[in-house]
Structure formats: C-alpha cells, structure tokens
Short mmCIF file of C-alpha atoms in Angstrom, two decimals:
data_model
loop_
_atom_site.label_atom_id
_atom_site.label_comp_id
_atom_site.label_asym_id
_atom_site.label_seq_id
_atom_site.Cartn_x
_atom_site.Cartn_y
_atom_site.Cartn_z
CA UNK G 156 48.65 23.68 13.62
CA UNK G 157 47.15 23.23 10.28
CA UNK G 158 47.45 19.80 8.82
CA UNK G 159 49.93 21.10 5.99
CA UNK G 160 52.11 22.18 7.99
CA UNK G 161 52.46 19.56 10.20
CA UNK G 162 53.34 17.04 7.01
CA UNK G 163 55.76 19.95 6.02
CA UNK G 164 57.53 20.04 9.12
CA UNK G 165 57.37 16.60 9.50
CA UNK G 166 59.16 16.37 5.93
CA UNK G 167 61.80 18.29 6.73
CA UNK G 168 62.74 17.06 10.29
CA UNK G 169 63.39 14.02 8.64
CA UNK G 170 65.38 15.47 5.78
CA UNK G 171 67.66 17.35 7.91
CA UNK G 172 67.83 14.27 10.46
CA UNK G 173 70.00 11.73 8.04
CA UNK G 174 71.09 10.16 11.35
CA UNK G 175 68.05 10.70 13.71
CA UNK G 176 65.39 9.41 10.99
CA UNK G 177 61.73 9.41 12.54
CA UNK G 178 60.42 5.85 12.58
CA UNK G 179 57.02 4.45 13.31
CA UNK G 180 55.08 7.08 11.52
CA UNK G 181 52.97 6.11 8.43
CA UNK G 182 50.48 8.76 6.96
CA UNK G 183 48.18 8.53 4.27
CA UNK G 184 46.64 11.20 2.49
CA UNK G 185 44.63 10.63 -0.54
CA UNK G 186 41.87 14.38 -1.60
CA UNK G 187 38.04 13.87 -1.15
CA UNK G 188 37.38 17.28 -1.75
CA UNK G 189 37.84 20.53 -0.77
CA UNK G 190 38.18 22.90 2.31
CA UNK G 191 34.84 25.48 2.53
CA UNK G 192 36.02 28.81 1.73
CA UNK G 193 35.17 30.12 5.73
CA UNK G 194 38.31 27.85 6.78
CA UNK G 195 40.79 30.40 6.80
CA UNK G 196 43.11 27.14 8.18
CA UNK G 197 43.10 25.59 5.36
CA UNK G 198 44.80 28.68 2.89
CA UNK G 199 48.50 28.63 2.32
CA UNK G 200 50.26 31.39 2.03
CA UNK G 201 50.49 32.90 -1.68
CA UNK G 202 48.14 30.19 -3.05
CA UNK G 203 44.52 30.60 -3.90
CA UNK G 204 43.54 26.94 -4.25
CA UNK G 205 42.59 25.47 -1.15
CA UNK G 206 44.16 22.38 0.08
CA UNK G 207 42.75 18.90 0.43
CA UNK G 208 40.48 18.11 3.02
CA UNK G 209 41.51 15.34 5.71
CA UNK G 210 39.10 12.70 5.79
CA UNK G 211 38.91 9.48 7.80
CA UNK G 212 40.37 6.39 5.53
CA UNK G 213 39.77 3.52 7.46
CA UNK G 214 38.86 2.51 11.40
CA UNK G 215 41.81 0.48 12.69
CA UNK G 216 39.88 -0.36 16.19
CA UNK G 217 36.59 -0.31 17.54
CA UNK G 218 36.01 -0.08 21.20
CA UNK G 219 32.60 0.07 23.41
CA UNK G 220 32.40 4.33 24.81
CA UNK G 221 33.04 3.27 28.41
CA UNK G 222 36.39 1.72 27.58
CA UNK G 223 37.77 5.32 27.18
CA UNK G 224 37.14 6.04 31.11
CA UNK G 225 40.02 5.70 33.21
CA UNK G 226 38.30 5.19 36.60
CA UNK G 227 37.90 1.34 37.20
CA UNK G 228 34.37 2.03 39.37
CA UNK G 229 33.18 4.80 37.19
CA UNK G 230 33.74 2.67 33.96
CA UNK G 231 31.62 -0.30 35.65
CA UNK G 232 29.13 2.11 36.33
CA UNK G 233 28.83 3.65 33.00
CA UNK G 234 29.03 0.14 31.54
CA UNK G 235 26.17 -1.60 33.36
CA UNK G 236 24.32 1.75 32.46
CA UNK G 237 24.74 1.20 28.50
CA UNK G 238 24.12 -2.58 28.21
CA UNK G 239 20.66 -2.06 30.48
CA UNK G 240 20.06 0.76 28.30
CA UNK G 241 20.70 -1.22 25.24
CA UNK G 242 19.65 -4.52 26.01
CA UNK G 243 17.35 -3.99 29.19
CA UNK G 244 15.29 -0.74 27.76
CA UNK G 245 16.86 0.52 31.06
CA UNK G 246 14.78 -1.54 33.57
CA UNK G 247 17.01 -4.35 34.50
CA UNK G 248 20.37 -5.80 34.49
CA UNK G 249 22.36 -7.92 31.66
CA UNK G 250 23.46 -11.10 33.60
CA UNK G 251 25.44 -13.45 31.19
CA UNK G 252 23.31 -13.28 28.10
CA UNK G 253 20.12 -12.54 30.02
CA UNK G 254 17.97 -9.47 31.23
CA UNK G 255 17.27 -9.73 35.02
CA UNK G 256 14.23 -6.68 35.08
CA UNK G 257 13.48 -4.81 37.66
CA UNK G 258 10.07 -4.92 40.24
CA UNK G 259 8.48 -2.21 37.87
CA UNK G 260 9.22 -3.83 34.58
CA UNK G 261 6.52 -7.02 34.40
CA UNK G 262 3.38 -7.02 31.97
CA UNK G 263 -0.15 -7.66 34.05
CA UNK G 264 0.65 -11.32 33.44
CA UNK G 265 3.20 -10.94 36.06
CA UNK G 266 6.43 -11.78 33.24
CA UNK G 267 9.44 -9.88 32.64
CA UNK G 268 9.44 -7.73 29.93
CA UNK G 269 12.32 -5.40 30.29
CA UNK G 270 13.67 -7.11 27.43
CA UNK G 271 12.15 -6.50 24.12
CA UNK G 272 11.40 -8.80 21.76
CA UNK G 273 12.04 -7.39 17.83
CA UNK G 274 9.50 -7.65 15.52
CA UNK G 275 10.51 -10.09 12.38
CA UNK G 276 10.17 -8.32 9.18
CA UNK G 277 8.21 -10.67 6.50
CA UNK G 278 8.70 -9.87 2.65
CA UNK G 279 9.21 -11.65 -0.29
CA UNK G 280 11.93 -13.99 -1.24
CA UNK G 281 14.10 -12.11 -4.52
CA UNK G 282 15.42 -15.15 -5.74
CA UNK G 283 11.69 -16.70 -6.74
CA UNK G 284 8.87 -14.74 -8.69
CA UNK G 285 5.65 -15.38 -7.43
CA UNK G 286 3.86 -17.37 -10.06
CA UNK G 287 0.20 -18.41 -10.23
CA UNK G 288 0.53 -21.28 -7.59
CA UNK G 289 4.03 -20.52 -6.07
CA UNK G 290 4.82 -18.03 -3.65
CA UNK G 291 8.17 -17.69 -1.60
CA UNK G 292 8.48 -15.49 1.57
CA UNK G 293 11.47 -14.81 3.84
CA UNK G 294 12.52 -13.27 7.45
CA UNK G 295 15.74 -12.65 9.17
CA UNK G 296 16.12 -14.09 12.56
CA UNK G 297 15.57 -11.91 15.33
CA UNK G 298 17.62 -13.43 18.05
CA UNK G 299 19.23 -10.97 20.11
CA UNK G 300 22.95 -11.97 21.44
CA UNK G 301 21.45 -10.40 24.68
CA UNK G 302 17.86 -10.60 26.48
CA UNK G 303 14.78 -12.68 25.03
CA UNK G 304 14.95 -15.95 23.62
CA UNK G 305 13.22 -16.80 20.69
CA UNK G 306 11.88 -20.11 20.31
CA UNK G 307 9.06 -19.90 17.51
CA UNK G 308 7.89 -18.24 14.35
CA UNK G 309 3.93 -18.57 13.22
CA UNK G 310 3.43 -17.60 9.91
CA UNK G 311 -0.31 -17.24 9.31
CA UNK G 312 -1.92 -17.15 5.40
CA UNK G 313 -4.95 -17.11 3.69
CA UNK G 314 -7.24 -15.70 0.85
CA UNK G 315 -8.39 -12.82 0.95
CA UNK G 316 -12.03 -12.52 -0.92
CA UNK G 317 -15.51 -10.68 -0.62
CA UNK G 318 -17.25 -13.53 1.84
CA UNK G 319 -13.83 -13.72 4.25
CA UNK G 320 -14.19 -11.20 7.38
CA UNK G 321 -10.55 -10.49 7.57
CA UNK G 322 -10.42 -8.88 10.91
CA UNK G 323 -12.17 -12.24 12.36
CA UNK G 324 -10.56 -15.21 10.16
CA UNK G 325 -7.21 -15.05 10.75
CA UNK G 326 -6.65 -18.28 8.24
CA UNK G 327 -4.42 -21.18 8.69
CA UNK G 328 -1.39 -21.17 11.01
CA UNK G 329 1.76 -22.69 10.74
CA UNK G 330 4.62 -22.78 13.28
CA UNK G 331 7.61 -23.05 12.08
CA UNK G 332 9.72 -25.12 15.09
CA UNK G 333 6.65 -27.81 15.17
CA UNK G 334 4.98 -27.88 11.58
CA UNK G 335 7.58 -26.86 8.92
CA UNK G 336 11.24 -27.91 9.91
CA UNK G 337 9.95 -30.93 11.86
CA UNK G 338 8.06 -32.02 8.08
CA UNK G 339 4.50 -32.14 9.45
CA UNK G 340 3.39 -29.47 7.11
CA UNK G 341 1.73 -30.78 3.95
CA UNK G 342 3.59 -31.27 0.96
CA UNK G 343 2.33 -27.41 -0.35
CA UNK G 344 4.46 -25.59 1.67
CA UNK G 345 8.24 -26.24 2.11
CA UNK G 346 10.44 -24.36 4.75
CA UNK G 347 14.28 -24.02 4.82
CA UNK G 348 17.11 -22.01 6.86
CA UNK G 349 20.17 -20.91 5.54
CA UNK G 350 23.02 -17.98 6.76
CA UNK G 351 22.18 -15.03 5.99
CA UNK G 352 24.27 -12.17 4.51
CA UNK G 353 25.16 -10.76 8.17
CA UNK G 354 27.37 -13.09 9.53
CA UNK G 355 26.04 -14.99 12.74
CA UNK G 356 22.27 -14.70 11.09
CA UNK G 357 19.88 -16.88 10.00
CA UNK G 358 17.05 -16.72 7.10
CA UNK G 359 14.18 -19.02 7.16
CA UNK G 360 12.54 -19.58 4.10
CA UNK G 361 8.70 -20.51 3.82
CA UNK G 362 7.50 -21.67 -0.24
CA UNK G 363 3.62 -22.21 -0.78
CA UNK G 364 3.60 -24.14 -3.80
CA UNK G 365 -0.63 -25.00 -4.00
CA UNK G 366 -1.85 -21.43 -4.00
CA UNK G 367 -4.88 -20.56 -6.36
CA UNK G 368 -3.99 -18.33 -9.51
CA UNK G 369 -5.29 -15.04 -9.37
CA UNK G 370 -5.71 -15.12 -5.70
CA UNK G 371 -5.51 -12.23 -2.88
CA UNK G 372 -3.77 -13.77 0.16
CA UNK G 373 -2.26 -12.19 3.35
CA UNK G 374 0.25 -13.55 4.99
CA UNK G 375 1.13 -12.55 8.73
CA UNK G 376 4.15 -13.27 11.00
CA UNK G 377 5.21 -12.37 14.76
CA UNK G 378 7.72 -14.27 16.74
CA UNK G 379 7.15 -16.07 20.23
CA UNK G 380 9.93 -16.35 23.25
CA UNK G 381 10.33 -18.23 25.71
CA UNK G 382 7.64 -17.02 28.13
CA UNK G 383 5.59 -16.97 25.07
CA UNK G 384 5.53 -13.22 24.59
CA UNK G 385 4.45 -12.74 21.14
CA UNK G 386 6.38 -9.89 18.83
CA UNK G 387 4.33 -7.27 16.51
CA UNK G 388 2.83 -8.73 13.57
CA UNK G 389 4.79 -8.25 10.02
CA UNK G 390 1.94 -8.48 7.07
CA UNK G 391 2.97 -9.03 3.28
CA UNK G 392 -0.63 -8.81 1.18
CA UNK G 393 -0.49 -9.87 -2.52
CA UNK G 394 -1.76 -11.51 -5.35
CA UNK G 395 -0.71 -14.58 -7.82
CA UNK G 396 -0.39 -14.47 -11.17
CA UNK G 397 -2.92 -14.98 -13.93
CA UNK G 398 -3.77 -18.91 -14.38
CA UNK G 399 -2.35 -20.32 -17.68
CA UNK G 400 -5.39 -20.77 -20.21
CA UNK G 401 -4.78 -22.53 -23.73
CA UNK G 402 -5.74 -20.01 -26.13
CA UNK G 403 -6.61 -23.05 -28.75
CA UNK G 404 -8.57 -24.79 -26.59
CA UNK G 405 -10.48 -21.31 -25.82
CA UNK G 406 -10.67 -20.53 -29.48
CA UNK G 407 -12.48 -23.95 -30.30
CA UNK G 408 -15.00 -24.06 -27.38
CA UNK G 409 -16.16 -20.31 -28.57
CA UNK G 410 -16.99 -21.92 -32.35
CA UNK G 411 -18.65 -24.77 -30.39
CA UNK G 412 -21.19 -22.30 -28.52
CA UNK G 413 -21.40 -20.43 -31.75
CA UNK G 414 -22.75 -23.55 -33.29
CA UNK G 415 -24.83 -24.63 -30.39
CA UNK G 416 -26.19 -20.77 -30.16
CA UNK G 417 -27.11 -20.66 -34.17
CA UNK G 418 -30.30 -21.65 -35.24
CA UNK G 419 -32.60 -23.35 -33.62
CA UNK G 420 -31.55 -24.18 -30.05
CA UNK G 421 -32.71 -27.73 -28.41
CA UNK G 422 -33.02 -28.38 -25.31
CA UNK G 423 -30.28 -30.90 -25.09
CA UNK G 424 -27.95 -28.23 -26.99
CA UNK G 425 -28.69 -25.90 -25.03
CA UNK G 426 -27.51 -28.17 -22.03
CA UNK G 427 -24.71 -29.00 -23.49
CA UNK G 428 -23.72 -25.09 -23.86
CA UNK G 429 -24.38 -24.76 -20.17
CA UNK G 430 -22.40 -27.51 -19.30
CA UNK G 431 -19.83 -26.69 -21.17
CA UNK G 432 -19.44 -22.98 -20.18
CA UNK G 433 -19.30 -24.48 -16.17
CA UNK G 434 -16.79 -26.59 -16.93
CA UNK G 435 -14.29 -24.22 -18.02
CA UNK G 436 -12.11 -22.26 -14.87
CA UNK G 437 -13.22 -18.26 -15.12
CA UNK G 438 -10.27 -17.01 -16.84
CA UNK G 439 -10.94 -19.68 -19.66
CA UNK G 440 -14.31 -18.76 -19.80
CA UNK G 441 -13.74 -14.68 -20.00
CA UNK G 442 -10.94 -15.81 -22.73
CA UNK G 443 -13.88 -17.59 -24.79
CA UNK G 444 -16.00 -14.35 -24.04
CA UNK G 445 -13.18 -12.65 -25.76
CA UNK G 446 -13.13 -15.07 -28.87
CA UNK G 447 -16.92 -15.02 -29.34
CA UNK G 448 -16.95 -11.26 -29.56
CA UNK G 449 -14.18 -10.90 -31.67
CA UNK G 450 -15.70 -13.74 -34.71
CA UNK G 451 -19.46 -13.57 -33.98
CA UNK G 452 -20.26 -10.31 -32.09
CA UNK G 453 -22.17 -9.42 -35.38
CA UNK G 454 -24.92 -12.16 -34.55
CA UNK G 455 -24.92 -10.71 -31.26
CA UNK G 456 -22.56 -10.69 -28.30
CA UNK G 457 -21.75 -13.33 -25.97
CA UNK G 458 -23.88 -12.16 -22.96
CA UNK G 459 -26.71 -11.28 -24.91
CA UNK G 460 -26.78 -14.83 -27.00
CA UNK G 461 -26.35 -16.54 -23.96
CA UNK G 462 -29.12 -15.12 -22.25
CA UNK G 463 -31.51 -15.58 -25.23
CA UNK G 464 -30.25 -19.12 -25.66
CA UNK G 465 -30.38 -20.34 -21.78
CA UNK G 466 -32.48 -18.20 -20.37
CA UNK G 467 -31.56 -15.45 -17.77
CA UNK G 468 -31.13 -17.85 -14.66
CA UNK G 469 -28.08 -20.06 -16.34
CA UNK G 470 -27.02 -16.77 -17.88
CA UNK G 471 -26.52 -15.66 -14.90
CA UNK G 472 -24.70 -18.71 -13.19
CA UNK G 473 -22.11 -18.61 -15.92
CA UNK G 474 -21.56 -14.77 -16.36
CA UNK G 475 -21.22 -14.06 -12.23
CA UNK G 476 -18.02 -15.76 -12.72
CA UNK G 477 -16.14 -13.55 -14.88
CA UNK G 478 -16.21 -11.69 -11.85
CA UNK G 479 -13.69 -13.75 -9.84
CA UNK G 480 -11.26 -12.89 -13.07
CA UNK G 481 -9.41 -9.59 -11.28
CA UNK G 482 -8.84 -6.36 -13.67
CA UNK G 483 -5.62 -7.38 -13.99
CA UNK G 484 -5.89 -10.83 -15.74
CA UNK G 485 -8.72 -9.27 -17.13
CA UNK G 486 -6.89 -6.84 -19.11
CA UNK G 487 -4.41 -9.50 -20.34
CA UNK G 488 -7.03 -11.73 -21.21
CA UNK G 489 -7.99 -9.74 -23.77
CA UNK G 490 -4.14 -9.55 -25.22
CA UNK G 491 -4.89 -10.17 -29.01
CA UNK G 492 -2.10 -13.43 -28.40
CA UNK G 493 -1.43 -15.18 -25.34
CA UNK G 494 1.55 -17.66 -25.70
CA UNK G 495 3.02 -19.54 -22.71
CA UNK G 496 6.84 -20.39 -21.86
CA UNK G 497 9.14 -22.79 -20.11
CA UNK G 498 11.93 -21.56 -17.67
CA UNK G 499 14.05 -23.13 -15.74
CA UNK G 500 14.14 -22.68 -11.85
CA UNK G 501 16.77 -23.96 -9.15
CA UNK G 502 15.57 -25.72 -6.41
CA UNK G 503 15.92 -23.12 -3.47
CA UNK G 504 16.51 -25.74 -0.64
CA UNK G 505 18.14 -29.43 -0.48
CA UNK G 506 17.99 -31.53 2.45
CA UNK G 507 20.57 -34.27 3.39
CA UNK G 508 22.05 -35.64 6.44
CA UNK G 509 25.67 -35.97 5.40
CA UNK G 510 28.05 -32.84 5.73
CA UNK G 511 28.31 -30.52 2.33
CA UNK G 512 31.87 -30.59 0.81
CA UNK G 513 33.41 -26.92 1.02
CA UNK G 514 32.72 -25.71 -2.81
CA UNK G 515 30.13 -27.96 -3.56
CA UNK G 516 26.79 -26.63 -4.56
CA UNK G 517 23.80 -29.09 -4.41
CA UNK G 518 20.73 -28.18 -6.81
CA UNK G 519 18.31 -29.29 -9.07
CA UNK G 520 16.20 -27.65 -11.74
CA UNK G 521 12.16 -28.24 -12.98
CA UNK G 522 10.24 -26.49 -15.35
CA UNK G 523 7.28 -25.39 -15.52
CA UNK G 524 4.78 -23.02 -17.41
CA UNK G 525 3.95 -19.53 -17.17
#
C-alpha cells in the first residue's frame, strides 16, 4: 500500500469511528524531497506532482544485529561471532573486557595479539598557534572499552637540520605516564588531560614552550600496552615561526658597519665589524644585510664590502649564516616594515588539588610578542 494511502485511510477510519477512535498512533511527516519519476507508487491519481518522500526522522532505539534473532543458542552464537570479530580481529574470545586469542594468534615473541592496538593520531592543538618558541600538540586516547590496555604514550621530538640523519636519530623521548604527568619533564614542555568532545574520551595535551625560532622539528608518537606492544607511529613535521628581530636595533648596527666599512679600515675596526656581525642571531644579521643594501648599496653591497673589508675567511664565517634563515623568514625579512605585537593568550591547563566548582572556569592570561 502506498504511504498516502495508508494516512488517508487511516484519516478516515478515525473520522467515521467517533466512538471507536484509534489511539496510540502518532505519525510525523515533514517533505525532504521528492519521489524519482520511475516510482509509479508514489503518483496519485489525477495529480501530476509527485508526493513527498518518506524519510527517517529520528532513531528511537538502537540495538546490537543479533538481538533481532529469536533462537536463544543461535543468538549466542552469532553474538560471540561479532564481538571476536569486532574486538578479537576474529582470533579469540571477548571475556569480560578482555580478548582471550586463540593458539594461532601470538606474535614470534610468544604474546597475544588478537587484539589490536589503534594507532594514536598526533596533530596540532587548534586552540594555540605555533609561535617561534611555542608549539602545542594533541591526541585522543585510544583505549578500547574491549581488548588491549593501554598504559603509555612516548612522544618523541627533535630538529630536523642538514647534519641530523633522521632515519638514525630518533631525538629525545618523553613518556607521558613517567616524565610529563608525574612533573619530571623540564620546565619546556608542559602536559595536560582533559575530556574530550566524545563523551567517555580523553585528550592529552603536550606544549613545548623552548623550541628554536625558525626551526624544522618532527615530532613522533605510538602508544604502548600492557605487554608492551607498541602501536604505529603518528608523525606531525613542521616549522616555528620567524624569531622577532628589532628593526631599530638592525637599522643602527647597518650605519655602524657602514662607518666601520668607509674609509680607511683598521685593524681594530675591522674587528670590531666582525665581532659585531657574530654577535647578532642570523635573522638579525640578514635584516642588517637588508638595511645596508637599501642606504649604501651604491658604495657597494654588503657581501662585497665585507669581503674587501675582512677578508674572504671572516666573510665567509658571517655570510654562511644567512643560510640557517629559511626562504620563508627570508622573504619577510625583507618586508619594507616589520612591527611586532602583543596578544593575549589563556593558559591552556591549570593544576590544583581541590575539586572545580560546577561553572567555574580557572585561567590565566600572559603576553607575549610576535
């Protein structure tokens, strides 16, 4: 029976039944659209637009597939089959909250591992920007409610540069159970948990607040259980952002090595350019490149005046480290302006002992520059 005429007969059974009304019926119809035009169901008689199309409003109940069997030893059966399917990859048996695996379902270190053990998926944390120094990176815990028990996360990091063999220095590693929630970590990298958006879920929280500006670093994470299986690794590779440099500061130390560099050049001036130009972090230095160019480049430029001036060798010292300064910050160093900023950033974690008030939000906020 098409649907319209069952809520037409249905309408008029109860109009014609004043006495008899029908009672414990609610339905709910609201249009989503349209029949297709090969449902010759869905046409009423004398009418060329097409009736509404039922759709599904809303799931009242949800119940697990073998539920809907009526045999008692068939639905066991077809039960056990799904949660060892599920849970057990189909080589074992759910006990409790626990995977007992079968003879043919242990590694060739003799443990179970019927039960997989989900990957952790590393990324970066949306409520911090990375900044030069700061970085903030998040996971969702992978506990299942069934099988392997996780008991550890290592997060590995470091930089990422031309003399570092990646595949062989796997950098510093920090476990998250004994270094970070336990507070023997050092004070440049903070760790936190709070609920996640799924209910039942955690999210750890890792911030590395001593990172160098304009850096490449990798940062790697797997999970460890109980029998100290270890999960597949979860990599998030990035870089900081440009270091602040005082464009002042840059501005004056390129008239100073304009002085130094005109005339004649002494020996102890010319030491005292050297010294200078070493002192400076790369990005200042490429900015005072940038300012030397830009008022004196018609006395010559800054490479070639400096390697008339100091000779090739100290040249050379100074200008190999422009080459630490990535194309990025590069490019913005040689923005006509730089100006810097303060914001304002909440603290993302607060630790205390006594029990948070329902309502109550704890923060605090810091500047700092960018």
């Amino acid at each position: 029976m098409p649907f319209i005429t069952y809520l037409s007969g249905l309408l008029t059974a109860q109009m014609l039944s004043d006495d008899h009304l029908i009672s414990g019926v609610e339905i709910r119809c609201e249009e989503k659209g349209r029949c297709p035009s090969t449902c010759h169901l869905c046409r009423r008689p004398g009418k060329e637009q097409l009736s509404p199309t039922p759709v599904l409003l809303e799931i009242n109940r949800v119940v697990p597939l073998y539920a809907l069997i009526q045999d008692n030893d068939t639905r066991e059966a077809f039960k056990g089959a799904l949660m060892s399917s599920y849970w057990c990859s189909g080589k074992g048996d759910v006990i409790e909250d626990w995977c007992r695996c079968d003879l043919n379902a242990f590694d060739e270190n003799g443990l179970p591992n019927c039960s997989p053990l989900p990957p952790p998926v590393l990324r970066l944390s949306p409520n911090v920007e990375p900044s030069s120094t700061v970085v903030s990176l998040e996971w969702l815990d992978v506990q299942p409610a069934i099988g392997t028990k996780v008991s550890d996360y290592v997060l590995q990091h470091k930089k990422v540069d031309e003399y570092t063999d990646t595949d062989l220095y796997t950098g510093e590693s920090l476990s998250f159970a004994d270094d970070l929630l336990s507070g023997l970590a050092t004070s440049c990298v903070a760790a936190g948990r709070s609920h996640g958006d799924i209910p039942d879920t955690s999210l750890y929280s890792v911030i590395f607040k001593c990172l160098e500006p304009d850096g490449l670093y990798k940062f790697t994470l797997y999970a460890v259980d109980t029998r100290g299986r270890h999960s597949e690794l979860s990599t998030v590779t990035l870089r900081t952002a440009c270091p602040l440099v005082d464009d002042s500061k840059a501005e004056e130390i390129a008239d100073k090595i304009y002085n130094l560099y005109n005339g004649y050049t002494s020996g102890k001036e010319q030491q005292t350019a050297y010294n200078t130009l070493m002192e400076v972090s790369a990005s200042m230095l490429f900015r005072v490149q940038h300012h030397y160019n830009s008022h004196y480049e018609k006395f010559g430029d800054f490479v070639w005046r400096s390697e008339d001036e100091l000779g090739p060798r100290k040249a050379h010292l100074i200008l190999r480290r422009l080459e630490k300064v990535s194309s990025h910050c590069s490019t913005l160093l040689r923005s006509a302006y730089i100006q810097s900023r303060t914001e304002t950033m909440p603290y993302l974690f607060c630790r205390s002992e006594e029990v948070r008030p329902p309502g109550v939000v704890w923060y605090k906020k810091k500047n700092y520059l960018i």
